[in-house]
XYZ file of C-alpha atoms in Angstrom:
472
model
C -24.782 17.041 19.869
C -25.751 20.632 18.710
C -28.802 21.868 20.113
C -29.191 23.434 17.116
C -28.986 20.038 14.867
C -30.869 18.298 17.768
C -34.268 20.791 16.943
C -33.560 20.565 13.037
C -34.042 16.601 13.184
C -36.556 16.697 15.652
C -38.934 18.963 13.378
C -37.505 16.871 10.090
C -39.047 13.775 12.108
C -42.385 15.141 12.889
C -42.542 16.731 9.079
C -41.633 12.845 8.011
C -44.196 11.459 10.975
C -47.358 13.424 8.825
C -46.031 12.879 5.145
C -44.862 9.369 5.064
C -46.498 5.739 5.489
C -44.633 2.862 6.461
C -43.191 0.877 3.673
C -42.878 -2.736 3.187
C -41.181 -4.410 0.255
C -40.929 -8.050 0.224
C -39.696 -9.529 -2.989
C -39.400 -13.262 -3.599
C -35.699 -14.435 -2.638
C -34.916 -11.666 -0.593
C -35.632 -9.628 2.166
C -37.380 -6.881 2.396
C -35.635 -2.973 1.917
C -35.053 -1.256 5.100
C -35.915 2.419 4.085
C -34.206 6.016 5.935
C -34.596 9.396 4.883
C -31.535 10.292 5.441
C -29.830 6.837 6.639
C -26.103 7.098 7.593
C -25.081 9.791 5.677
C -24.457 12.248 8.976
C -22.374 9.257 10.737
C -25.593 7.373 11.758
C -25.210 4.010 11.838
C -22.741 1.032 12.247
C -18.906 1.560 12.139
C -18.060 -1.934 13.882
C -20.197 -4.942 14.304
C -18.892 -8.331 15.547
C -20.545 -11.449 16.016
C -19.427 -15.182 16.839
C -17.522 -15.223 13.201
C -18.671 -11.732 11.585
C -15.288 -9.077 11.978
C -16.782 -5.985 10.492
C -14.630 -3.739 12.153
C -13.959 0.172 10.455
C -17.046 -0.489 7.862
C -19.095 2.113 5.736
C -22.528 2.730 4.691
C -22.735 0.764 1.601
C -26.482 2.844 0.733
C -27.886 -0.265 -1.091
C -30.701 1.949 -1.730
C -29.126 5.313 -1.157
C -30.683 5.643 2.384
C -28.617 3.439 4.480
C -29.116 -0.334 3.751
C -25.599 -2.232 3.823
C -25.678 -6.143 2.873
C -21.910 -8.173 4.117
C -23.180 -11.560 3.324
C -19.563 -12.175 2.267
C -18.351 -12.170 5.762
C -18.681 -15.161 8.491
C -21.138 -16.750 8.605
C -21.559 -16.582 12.245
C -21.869 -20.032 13.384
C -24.078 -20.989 16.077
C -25.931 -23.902 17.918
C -29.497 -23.571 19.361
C -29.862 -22.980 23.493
C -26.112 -20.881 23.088
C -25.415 -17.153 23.922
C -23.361 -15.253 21.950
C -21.526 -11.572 22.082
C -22.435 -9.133 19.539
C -20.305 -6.039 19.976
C -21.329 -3.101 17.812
C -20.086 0.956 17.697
C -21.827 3.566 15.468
C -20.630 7.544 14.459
C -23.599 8.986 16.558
C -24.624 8.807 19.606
C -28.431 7.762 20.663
C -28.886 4.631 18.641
C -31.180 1.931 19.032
C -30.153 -0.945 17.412
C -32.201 -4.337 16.738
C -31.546 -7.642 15.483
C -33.598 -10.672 13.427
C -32.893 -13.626 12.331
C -34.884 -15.728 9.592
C -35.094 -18.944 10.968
C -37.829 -20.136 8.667
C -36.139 -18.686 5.494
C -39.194 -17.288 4.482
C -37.647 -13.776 3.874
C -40.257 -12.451 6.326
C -38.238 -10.910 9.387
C -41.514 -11.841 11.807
C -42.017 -10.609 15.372
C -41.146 -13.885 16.593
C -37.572 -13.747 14.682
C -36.143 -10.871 16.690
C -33.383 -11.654 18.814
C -32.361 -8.351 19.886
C -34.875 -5.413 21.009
C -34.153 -1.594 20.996
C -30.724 -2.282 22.555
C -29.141 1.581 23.384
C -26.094 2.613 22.165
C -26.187 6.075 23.918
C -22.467 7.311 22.964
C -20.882 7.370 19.504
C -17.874 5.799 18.723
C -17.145 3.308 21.951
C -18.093 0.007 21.948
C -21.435 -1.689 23.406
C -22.084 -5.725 23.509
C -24.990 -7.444 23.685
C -26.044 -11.179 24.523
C -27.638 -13.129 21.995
C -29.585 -16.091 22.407
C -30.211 -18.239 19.610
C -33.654 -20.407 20.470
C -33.355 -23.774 21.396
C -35.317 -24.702 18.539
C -33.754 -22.715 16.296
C -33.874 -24.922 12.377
C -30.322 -25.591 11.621
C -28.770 -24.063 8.337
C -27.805 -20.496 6.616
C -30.026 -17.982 7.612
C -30.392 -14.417 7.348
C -29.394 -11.547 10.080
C -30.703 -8.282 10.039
C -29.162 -5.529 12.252
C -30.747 -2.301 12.557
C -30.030 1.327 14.012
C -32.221 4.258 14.918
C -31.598 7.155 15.883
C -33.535 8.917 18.913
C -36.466 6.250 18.216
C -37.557 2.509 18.754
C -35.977 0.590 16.009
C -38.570 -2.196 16.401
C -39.682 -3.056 12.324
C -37.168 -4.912 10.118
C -38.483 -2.790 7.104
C -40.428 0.651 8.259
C -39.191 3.964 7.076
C -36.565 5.486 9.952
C -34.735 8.922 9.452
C -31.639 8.270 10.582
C -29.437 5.395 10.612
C -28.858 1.730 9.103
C -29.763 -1.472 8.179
C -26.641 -4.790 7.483
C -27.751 -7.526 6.859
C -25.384 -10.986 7.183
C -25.740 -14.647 7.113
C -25.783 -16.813 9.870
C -25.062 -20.955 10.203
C -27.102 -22.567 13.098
C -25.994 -26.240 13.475
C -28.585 -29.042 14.010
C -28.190 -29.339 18.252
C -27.257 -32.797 18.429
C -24.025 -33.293 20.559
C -21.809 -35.845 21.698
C -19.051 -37.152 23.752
C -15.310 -37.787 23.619
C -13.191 -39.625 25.980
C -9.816 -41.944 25.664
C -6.483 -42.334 27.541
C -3.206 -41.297 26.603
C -0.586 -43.434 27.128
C 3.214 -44.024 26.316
C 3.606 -46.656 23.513
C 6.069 -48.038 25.528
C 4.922 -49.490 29.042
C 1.832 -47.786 28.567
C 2.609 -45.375 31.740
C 0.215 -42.204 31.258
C 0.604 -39.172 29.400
C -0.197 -36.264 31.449
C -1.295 -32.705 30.079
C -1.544 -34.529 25.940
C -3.686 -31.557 24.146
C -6.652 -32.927 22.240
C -7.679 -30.930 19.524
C -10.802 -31.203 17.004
C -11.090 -29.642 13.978
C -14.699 -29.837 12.558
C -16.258 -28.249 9.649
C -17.223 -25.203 11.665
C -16.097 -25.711 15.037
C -13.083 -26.446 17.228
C -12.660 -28.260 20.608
C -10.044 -28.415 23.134
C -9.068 -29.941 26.382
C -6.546 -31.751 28.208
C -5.472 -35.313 29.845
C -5.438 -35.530 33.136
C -2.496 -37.120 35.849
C -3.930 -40.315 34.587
C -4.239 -39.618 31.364
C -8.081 -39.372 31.168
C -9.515 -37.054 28.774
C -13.278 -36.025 28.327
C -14.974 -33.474 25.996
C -18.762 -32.987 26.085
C -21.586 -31.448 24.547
C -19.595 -31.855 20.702
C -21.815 -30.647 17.946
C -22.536 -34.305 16.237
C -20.478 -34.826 12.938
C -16.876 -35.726 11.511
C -13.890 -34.259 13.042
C -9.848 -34.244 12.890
C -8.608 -35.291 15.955
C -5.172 -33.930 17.467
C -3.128 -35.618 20.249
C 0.534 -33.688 20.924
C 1.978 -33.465 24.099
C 6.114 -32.871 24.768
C 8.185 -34.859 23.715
C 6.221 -36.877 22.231
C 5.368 -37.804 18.351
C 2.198 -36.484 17.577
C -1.244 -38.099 16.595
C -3.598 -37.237 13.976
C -7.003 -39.251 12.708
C -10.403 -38.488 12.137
C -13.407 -39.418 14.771
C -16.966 -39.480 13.819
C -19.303 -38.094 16.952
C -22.625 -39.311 17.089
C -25.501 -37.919 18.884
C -25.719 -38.422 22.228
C -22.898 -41.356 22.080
C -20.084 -41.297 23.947
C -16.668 -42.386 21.416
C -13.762 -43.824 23.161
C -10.948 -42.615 21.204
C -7.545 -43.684 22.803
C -3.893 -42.432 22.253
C -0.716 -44.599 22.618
C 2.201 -41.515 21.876
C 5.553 -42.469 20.728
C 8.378 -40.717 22.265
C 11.997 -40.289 20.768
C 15.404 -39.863 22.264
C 18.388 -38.331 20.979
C 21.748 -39.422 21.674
C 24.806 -37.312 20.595
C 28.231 -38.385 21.444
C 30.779 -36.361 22.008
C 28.645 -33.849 23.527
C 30.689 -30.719 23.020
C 33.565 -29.646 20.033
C 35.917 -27.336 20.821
C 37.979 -25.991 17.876
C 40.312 -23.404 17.103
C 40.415 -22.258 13.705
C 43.055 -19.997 11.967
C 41.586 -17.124 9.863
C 39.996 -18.243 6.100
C 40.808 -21.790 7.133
C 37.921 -24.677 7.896
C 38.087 -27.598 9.645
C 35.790 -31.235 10.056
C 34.536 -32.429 12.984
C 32.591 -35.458 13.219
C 29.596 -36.112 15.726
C 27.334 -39.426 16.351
C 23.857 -38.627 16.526
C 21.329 -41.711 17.383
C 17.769 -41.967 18.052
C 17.626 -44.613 20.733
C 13.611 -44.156 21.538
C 10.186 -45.914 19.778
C 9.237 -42.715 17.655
C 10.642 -40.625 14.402
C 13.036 -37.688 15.301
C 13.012 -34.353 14.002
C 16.463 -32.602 15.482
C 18.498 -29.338 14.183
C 22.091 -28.291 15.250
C 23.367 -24.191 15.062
C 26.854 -23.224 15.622
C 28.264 -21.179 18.540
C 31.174 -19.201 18.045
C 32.816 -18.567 21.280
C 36.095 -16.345 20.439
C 36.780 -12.924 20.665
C 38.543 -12.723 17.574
C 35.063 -13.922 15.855
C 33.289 -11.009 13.945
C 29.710 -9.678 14.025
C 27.984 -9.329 10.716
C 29.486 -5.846 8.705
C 32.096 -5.695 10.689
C 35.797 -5.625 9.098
C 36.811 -9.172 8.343
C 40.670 -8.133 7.035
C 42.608 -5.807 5.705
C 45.807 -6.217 3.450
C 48.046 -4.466 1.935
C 48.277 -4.495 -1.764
C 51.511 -5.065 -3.493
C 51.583 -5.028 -7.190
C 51.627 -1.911 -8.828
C 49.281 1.267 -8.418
C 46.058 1.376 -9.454
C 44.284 -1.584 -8.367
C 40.662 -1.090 -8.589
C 38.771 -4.727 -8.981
C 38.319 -7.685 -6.735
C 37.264 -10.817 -6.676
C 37.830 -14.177 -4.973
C 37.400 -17.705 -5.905
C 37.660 -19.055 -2.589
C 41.244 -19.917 -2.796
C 43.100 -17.004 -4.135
C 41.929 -13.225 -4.149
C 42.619 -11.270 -7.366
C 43.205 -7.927 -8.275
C 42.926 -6.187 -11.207
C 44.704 -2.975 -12.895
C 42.492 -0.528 -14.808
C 45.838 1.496 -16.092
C 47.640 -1.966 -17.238
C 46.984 -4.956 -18.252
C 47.855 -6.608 -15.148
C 45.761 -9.674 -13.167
C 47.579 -9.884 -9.154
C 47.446 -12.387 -7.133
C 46.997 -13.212 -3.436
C 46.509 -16.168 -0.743
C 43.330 -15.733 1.581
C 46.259 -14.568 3.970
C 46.623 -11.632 2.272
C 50.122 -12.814 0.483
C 51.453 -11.816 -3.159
C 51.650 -14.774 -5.051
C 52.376 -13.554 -8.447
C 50.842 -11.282 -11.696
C 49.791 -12.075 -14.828
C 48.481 -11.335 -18.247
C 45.564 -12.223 -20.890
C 46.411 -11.520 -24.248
C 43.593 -9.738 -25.760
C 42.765 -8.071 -22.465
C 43.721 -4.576 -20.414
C 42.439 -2.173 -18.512
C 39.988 -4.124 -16.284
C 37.937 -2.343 -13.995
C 36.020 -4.642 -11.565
C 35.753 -8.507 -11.678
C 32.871 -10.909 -11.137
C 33.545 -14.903 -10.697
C 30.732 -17.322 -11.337
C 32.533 -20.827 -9.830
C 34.447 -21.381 -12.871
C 35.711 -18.067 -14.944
C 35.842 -14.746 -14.522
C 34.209 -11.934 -16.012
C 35.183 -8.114 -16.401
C 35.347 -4.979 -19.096
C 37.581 -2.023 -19.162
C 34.413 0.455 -19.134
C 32.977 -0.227 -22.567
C 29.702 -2.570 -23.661
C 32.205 -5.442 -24.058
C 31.964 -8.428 -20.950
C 35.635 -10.796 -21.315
C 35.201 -14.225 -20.018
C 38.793 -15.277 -18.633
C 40.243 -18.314 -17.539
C 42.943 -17.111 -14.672
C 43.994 -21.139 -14.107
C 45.297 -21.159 -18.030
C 45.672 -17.511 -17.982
C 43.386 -16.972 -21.236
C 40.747 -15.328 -22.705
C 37.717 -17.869 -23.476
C 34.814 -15.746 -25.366
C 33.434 -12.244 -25.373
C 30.227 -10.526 -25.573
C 28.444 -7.352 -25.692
C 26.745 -5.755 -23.022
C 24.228 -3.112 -23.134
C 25.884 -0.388 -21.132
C 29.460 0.445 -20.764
C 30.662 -1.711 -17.839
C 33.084 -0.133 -14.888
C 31.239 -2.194 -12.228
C 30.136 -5.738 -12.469
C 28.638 -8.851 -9.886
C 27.524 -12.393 -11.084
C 24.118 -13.845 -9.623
C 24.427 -17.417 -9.011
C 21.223 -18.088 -8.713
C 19.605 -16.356 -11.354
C 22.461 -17.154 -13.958
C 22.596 -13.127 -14.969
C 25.007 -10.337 -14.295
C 24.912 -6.380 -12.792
C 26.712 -3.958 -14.445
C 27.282 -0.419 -13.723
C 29.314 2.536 -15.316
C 29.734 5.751 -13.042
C 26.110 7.228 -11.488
C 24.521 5.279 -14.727
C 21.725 2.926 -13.938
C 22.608 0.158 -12.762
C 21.616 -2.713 -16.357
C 21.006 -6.514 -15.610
C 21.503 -9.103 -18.476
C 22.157 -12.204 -19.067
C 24.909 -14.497 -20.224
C 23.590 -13.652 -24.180
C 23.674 -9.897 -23.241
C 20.255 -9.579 -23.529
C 18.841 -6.676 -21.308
C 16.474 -8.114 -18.765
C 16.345 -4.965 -16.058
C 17.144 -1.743 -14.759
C 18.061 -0.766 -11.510
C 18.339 3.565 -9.956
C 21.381 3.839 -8.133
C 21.438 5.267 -4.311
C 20.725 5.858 -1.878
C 24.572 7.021 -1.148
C 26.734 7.925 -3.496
C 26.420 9.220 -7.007
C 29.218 6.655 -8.505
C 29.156 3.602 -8.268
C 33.010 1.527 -8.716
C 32.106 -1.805 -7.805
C 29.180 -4.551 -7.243
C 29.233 -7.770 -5.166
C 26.173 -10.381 -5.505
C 25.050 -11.639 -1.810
C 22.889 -14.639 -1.355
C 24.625 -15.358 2.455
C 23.927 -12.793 4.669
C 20.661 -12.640 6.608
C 17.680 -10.895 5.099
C 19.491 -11.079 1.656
C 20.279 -12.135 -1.203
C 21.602 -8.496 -1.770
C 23.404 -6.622 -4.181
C 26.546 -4.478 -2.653
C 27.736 -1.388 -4.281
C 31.022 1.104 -3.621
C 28.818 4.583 -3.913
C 31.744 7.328 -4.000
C 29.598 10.671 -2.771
């Protein structure tokens, strides 16, 4: 710290020491306003404060009052049982802090001598963490209660409300539970023979706390000391079907709750297929799976693709030759056949998923198309104009038309969204519907200023996606 800083606070103090009397404001329903000079405003004061379930980590000085009083009563509550010693870990901007702690057990909105929990606790660096142990009185009342931290700088910080120069005050709520425990034991045993169930996990899940422990080699398990109340109980263990009920723990009782765990078994016959598949072709082949133990089974099944002459994701599939006349410029596939189309003609070409001419064809009515789209039935294209043909390549005809809002060059057909992509050059990129109706716009990029072609992808991992041929 600055010397110089050091002497101007010191003097500030001993100015504030003559001028000012201690102030105590206690209003009904609340608790009394912590009052600083200054407060937090030079880094003073909390940055982080944790307790049992209070995260405040990376907070401000909320200045309540405008002098460093910050109320979090949103966060946590902490929750607690009487006789139990709990971490509080707490960091503040400046060094040479004192920082003390009440609690209101009475919920009188007093913060009495006998309510403080923590007393003048350094925190001689700034910014690194210091933790303290608190111990909540074994005869603490249960229910919400307040918490009152406080920091001071270079001083006792030993009054919940007295006028300090530098620093600050948060106050949060606590939850102390009402201290009477009980007991949980059982077995865990297979359903079937009733052999035991060795390392079963037993979980409870109460209203605000957990519990957790193990069976033994004879599938024995004990919890004590479990805060009285109603809980969900948890029995798993591998390869097994898992358990869940409700217990009620009573105080000082000790509930036998016992676990018979069904176990399944999963027969597959054959237990390997080995197939060799020509390219773009598919094959069945048929597998018996059974469950043949006492319990439901959940099972999944991936495919591993052994070859060399399989191919990684983006990497080049096939490539043809074309051989209908030149300029070919759209593409599309219906699964069966792959077609072409000429933007200088009015020609439609056709190939076999081998990459074979089959034949060409005409629409009448229709020429010049640029790119193709296929939506499990028709097809779809425009020869660069706000006009969308709907074709019928089985029957070789033209079915309806409509008009789209942008001149169309490029064009891709979501199947899961019912609505088309359109593009012309480096326009935007327009999405409409079947109607024509404009729903969206999409920018371009980011490679490529032109854009000659779309593809919709709801396959690939990550996706769906929308592909585009960007020309630079």
């Amino acid at each position: 710290m600055n010397p110089t800083l050091i002497n101007f606070r010191l003097t500030l103090l001993l100015l504030l020491v003559t001028l000012l009397s201690v102030t105590r404001s206690i209003t009904a329903q609340n608790l009394c306003e912590p009052l600083y000079n200054t407060g937090c405003s030079d880094g003073d004061g909390f940055t982080d404060f944790a307790f049992a379930e209070i995260e405040n980590y990376g907070s401000d000085c909320a200045n309540l009052n405008g002098t460093g009083w910050s109320q979090y009563l949103g966060l946590g509550p902490a929750i607690l049982l009487p006789g139990e010693t709990y971490d509080m870990t707490m960091q503040t901007g400046y060094s040479n802090q004192k920082v003390s702690v009440w609690i209101d057990f009475n919920d009188d909105f007093d913060l009495s001598a006998d309510e403080q929990v923590l007393f003048d606790f350094e925190l001689p660096q700034a910014n690194q963490f210091f933790t303290a142990q608190i111990t909540i009185p074994i005869d603490a009342l249960p229910g919400q209660h307040y918490l009152r931290a406080r920091t001071n700088w270079s001083g006792s910080c030993d009054d919940p409300c007295e006028n300090y120069n530098y620093g600050e005050a948060e106050d949060y709520y606590v939850f102390i539970g009402d201290g009477n425990f009980g007991n949980l034991e059982g077995n865990i045993s297979q359903f079937s023979g009733g052999s035991p169930v060795e390392n079963a996990m037993i979980s409870l899940f109460g209203e605000f706390l957990n519990y957790q422990t193990s069976s033994g080699a004879d599938g024995y398990y004990l919890i004590e000391n479990i805060l009285a109340g109603e809980y969900q109980v948890v029995c798993s263990a591998e390869g097994y079907n898992e358990i869940t009920d409700t217990v009620l723990i009573i105080e000082d009782v000790v509930i036998t709750k016992n676990f018979q765990l069904t176990q399944p078994s999963i027969s597959v016959s054959p237990q390997n297929v080995t197939v060799t598949i020509d390219q773009n072709n598919t094959t069945l082949e048929y597998l018996t799976l059974e469950n043949t133990g006492n319990g439901p089974l959940n099972w999944s099944a991936s495919l591993l693709i052994l070859s060399e002459k399989s191919k990684d994701y983006l990497d080049l599939q096939f490539e043809y030759p074309t051989s209908g006349t030149s300029g070919e410029w759209g593409i599309e596939s219906d699964g069966e056949f792959i077609y072409t189309t000429s933007w200088t003609s009015n020609q439609f070409l056709k190939y076999d998923q081998q990459g074979n001419f089959v034949e060409s064809f005409t629409i009448s009515g229709v020429t010049g198309i640029r790119d193709l789209a296929y939506d499990g039935m028709y097809f779809y294209g425009s020869a660069g104009i706000p006009v969308v043909f709907k074709m019928d390549f089985m029957n070789k005809e033209l079915l309806a038309t409509f008009d789209a809002p942008a001149n169309v060059r490029s064009i891709a057909y979501n199947h899961d969204e019912n609505i088309f992509y359109a593009g012309s050059w480096n326009d935007e990129i327009v999405v409409f519907d079947t109607a024509g109706t404009l729903i969206n716009t999409l920018i371009t990029g980011p490679v490529g200023g032109v854009y000659n072609g779309l593809a919709y992808d709801n396959v690939s991992p990550g996706g769906p996606f929308l592909w585009g041929y960007g020309a630079a």
